[in-house]
Coordinates of C-alpha atoms in Angstrom, one line a residue:
X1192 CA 0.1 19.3 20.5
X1193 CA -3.2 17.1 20.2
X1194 CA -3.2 18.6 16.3
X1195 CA 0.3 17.6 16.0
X1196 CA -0.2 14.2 17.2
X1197 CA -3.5 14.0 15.3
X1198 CA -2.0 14.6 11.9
X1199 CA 1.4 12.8 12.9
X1200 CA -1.0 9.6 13.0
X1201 CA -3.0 10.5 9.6
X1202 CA 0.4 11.2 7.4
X1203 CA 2.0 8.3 9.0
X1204 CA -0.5 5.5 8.2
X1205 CA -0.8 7.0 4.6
X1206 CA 3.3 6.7 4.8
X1207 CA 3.4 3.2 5.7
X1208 CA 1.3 1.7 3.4
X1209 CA 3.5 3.3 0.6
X1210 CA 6.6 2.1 2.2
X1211 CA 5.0 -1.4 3.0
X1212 CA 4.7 -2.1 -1.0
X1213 CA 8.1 -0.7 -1.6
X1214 CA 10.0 -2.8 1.1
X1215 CA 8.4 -5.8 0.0
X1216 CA 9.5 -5.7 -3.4
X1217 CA 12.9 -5.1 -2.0
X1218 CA 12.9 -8.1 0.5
X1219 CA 11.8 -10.8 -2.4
X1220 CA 13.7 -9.9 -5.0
X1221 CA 16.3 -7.3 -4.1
X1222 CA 15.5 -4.5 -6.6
X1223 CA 14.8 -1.1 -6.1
X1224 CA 11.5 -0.3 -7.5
X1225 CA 12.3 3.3 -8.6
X1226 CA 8.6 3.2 -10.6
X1227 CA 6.3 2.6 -7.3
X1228 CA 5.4 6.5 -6.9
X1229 CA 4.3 6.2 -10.7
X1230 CA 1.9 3.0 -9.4
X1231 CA 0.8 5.4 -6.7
X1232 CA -0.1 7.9 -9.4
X1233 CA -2.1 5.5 -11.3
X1234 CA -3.6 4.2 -8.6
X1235 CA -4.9 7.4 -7.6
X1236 CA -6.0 7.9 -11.7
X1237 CA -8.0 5.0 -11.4
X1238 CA -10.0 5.7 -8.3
X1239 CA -10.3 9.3 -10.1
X1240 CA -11.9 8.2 -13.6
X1241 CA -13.9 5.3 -11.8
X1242 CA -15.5 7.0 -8.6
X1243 CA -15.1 11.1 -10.3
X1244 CA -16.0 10.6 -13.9
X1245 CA -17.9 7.4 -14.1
X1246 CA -20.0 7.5 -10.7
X1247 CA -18.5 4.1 -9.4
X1248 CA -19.2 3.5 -5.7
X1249 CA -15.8 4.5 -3.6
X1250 CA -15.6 1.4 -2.4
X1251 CA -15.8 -0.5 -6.0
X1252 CA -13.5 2.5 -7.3
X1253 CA -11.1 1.7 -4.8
X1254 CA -11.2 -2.2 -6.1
X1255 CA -10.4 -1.3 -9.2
X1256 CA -7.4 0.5 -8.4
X1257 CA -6.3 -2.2 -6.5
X1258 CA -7.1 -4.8 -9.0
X1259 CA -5.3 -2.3 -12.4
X1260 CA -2.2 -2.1 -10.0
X1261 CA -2.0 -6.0 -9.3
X1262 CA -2.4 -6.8 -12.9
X1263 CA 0.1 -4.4 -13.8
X1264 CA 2.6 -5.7 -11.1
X1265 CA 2.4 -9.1 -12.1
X1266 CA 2.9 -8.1 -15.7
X1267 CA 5.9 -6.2 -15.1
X1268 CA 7.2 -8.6 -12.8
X1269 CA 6.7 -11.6 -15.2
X1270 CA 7.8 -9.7 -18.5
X1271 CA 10.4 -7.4 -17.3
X1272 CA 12.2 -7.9 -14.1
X1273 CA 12.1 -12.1 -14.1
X1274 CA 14.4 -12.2 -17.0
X1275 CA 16.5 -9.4 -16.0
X1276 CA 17.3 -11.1 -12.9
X1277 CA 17.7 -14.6 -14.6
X1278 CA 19.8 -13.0 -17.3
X1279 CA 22.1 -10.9 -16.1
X1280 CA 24.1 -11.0 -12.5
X1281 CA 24.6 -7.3 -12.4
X1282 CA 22.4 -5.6 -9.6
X1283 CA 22.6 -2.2 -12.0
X1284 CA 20.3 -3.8 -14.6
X1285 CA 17.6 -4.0 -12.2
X1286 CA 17.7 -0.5 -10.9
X1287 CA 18.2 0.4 -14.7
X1288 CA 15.1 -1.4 -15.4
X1289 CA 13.5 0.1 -13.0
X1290 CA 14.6 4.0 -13.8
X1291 CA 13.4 2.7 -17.1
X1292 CA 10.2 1.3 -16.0
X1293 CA 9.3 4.7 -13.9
X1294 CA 10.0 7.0 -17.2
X1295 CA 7.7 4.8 -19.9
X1296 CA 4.6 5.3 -16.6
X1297 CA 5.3 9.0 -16.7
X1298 CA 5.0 8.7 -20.4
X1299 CA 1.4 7.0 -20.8
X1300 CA 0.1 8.6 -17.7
X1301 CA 0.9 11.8 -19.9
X1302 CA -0.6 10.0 -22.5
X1303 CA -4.0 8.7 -21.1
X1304 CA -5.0 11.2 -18.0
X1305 CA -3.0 14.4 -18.9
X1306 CA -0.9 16.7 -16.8
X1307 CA -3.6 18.5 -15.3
X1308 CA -4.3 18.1 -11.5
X1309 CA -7.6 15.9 -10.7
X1310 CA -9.7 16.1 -7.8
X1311 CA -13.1 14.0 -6.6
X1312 CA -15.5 14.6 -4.4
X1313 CA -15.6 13.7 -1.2
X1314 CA -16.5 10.7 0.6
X1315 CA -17.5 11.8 4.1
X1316 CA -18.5 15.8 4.3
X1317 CA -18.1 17.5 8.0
X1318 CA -15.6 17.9 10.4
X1319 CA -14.5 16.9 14.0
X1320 CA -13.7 19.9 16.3
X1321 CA -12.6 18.9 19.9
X1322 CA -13.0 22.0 22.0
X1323 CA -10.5 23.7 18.8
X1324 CA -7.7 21.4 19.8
X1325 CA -8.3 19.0 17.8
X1326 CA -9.7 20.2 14.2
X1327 CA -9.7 17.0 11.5
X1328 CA -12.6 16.6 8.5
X1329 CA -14.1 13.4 8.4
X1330 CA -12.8 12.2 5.6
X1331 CA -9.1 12.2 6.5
X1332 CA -10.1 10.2 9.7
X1333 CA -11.9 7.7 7.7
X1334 CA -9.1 7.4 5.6
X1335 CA -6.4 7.0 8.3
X1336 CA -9.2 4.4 9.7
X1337 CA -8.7 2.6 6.5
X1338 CA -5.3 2.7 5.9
X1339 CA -4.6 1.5 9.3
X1340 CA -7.0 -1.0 8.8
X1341 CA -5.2 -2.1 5.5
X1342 CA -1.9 -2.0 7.4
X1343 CA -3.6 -4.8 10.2
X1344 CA -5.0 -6.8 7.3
X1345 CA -1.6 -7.3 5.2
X1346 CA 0.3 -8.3 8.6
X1347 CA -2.4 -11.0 9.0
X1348 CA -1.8 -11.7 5.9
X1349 CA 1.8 -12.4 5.7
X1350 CA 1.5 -13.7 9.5
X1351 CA -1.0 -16.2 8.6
X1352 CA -2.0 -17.6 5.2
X1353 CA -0.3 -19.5 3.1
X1354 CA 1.2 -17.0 1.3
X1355 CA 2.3 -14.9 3.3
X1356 CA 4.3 -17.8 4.9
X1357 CA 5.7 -18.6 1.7
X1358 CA 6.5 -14.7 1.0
X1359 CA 8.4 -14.9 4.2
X1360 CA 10.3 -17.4 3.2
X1361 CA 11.3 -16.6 0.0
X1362 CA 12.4 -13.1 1.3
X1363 CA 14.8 -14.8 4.1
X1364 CA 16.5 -17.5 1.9
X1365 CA 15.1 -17.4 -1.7
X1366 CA 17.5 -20.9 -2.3
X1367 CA 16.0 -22.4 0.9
X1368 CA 12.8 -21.8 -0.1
X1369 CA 13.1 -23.2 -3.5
X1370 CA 14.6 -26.4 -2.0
X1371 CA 11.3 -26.4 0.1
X1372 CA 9.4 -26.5 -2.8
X1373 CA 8.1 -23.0 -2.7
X1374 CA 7.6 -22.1 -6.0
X1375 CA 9.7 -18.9 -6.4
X1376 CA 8.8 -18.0 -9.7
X1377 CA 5.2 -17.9 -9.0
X1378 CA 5.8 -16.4 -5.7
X1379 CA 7.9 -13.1 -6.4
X1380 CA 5.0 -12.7 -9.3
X1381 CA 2.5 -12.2 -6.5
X1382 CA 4.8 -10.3 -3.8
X1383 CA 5.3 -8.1 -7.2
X1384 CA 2.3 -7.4 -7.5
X1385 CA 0.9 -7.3 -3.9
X1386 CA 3.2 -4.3 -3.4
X1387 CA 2.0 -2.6 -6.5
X1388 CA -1.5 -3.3 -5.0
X1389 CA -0.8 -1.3 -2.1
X1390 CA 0.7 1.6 -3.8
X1391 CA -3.0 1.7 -5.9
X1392 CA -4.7 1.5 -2.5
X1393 CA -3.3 4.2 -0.8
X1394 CA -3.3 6.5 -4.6
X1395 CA -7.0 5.4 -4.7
X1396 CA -7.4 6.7 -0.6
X1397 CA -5.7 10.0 -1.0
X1398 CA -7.3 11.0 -4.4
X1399 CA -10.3 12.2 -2.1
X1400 CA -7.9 14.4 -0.3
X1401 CA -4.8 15.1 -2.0
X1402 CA -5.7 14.9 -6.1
X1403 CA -3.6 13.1 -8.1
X1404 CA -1.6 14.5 -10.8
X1405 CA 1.4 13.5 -13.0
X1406 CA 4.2 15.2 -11.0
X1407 CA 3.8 13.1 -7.7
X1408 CA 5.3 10.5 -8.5
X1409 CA 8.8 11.1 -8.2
X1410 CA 8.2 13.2 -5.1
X1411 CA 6.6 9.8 -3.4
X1412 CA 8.9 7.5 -4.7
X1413 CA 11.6 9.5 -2.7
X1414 CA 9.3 9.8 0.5
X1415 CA 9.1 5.8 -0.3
X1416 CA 12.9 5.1 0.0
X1417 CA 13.2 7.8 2.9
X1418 CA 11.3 5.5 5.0
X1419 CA 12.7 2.1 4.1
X1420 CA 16.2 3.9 4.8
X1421 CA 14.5 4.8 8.2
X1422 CA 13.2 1.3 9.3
X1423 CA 15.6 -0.6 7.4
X1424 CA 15.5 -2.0 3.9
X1425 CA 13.3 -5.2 3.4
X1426 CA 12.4 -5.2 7.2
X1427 CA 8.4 -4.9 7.1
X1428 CA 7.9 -3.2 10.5
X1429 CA 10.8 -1.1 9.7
X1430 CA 8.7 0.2 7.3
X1431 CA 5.9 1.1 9.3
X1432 CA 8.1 2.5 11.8
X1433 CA 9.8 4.5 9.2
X1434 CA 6.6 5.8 8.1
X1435 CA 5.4 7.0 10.9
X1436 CA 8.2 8.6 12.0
X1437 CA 8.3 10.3 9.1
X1438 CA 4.7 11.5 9.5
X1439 CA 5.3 12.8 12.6
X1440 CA 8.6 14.6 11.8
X1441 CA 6.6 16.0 8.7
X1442 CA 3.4 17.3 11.0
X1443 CA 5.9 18.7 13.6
X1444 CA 7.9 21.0 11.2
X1445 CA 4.8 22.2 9.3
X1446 CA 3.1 22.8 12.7
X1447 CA 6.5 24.8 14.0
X1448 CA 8.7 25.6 11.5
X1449 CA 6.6 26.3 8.7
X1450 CA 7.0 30.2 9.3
X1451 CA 10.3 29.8 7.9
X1452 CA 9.4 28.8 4.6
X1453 CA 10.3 25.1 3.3
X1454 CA 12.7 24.6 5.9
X1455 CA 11.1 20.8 6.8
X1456 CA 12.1 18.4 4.7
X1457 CA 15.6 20.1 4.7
X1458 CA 15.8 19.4 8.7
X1459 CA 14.6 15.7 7.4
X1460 CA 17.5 15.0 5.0
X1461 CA 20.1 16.4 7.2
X1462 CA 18.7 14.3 9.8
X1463 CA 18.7 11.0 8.0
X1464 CA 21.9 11.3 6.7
X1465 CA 23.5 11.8 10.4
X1466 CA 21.0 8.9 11.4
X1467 CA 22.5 6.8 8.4
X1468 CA 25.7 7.6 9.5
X1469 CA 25.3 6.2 12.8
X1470 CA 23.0 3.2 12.3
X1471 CA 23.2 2.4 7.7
X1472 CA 20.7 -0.5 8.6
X1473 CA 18.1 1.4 9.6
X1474 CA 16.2 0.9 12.8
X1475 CA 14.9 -2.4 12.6
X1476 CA 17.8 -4.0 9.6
X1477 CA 20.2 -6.4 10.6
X1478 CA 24.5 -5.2 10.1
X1479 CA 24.6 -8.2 7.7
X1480 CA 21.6 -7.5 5.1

């Protein structure tokens, strides 16, 4: 059970912070960001070709992801979704857009870094046996250390700074805000690409243990909008819940179920759609939106 609980904790901090980018996005500007497994992926690429091929500290690798996923964000933000959304009063032209947007990342991750699985080395060797309980290499701990500690820091964040008040209030009543004088333009630029951010930080973390390679993308995407469905769409700690309840649901079925075959995730879906079902808001989302 310790094991369990241990790698219940590990996939769900890695969960959240790729849920916590996704549900953002959603809360500022209502669209469904079908391409934020494909930031993910190129989050991970950059860690890979700056800390695997170029001998970049982790550390500054992991900047650099972070940094290529805000730019990229903000770009696609500014360029694409800002005049969509000005444009057009259809809600389908932004989850077009987005289908859209996923398909051309495929295409130059195909293009630039290839279809071949990458790897790097890793960060921390060694690893932590209690008593053979417990078994967990030090580099997954040190990166569930990190990603929890990313999880603390964007809370702050949005809790405390001036941006993160702003953020807040442009997700609760985007007119209100603008009436305020928040400047909603610039604003959904930076939630945009703060939420791209995070899906580079958490590709850049998991390189070291997972590899990165051009066919996750779809399958994270879908783990994304699992969880937000779980804690509630646009509800930040709904998304944390949602991704560690997922993480624990995932480490209990490969613990006790694995022996009959890829029966998991199957016990997942069926359980989210009853759960949906019963409670479409999710855990932590209000009846009205």
């Amino acid at each position: 059970m310790e094991q369990v609980m241990a790698n219940g904790v590990y996939l769900g901090s890695q969960y959240a912070m790729i849920a916590l980018g996704l549900t953002l996005i959603f809360a500022l500007m209502n669209v469904l960001n079908f391409a934020h497994g494909q930031m993910y992926v190129i989050g991970g690429f950059v860690t890979y070709t700056f800390y695997g091929q170029w001998g970049v500290p982790f550390v500054l690798a992991l900047f650099m992801s972070c940094m290529t996923l805000a730019i990229i964000g903000a770009l696609i933000e500014r360029y694409l979704f800002a005049p969509v959304i000005k444009g057009s009063a259809r809600e389908e032209s932004t989850m077009l857009l987005a289908a859209g947007i996923a398909f051309l990342l495929d295409a130059l991750i195909l293009l630039i870094f290839g279809e071949k699985q990458r790897g790097v080395p890793k960060i921390v060797d060694g690893v932590f046996n209690w008593d053979f309980r417990l078994i967990m290499p030090y580099d997954r701990i040190l990166i569930c250390v990190l990603a929890i500690l990313s999880i603390v820091a964007f809370i702050a964040l949005m809790q405390y700074s001036k941006t993160g008040r702003a953020l807040r209030a442009l997700a609760q009543d985007r007119t209100a805000a603008q009436l305020m004088g928040v400047n909603v333009d610039r604003y959904s630029m930076i939630g945009f690409a703060l939420g791209a951010m995070l899906a580079g930080l958490v590709g850049g973390l998991l390189v070291t243990i997972t590899g990165v390679n051009l066919g996750m993308g779809g399958p994270t995407s879908i783990k994304a909008f699992m969880m937000v469905m779980i804690g509630g769409a646009g509800v930040i700690s709904g998304a944390i819940w949602g991704g560690f309840i997922l993480g624990f649901m995932e480490a209990f079925g490969l613990a006790y179920l694995s022996q009959y075959g890829d029966i998991t995730y199957l016990l997942i879906f069926v359980s989210l759609m009853i759960f949906l079902a019963i409670r479409p808001q999710g855990l932590m989302g209000k009846p009205w939106g």
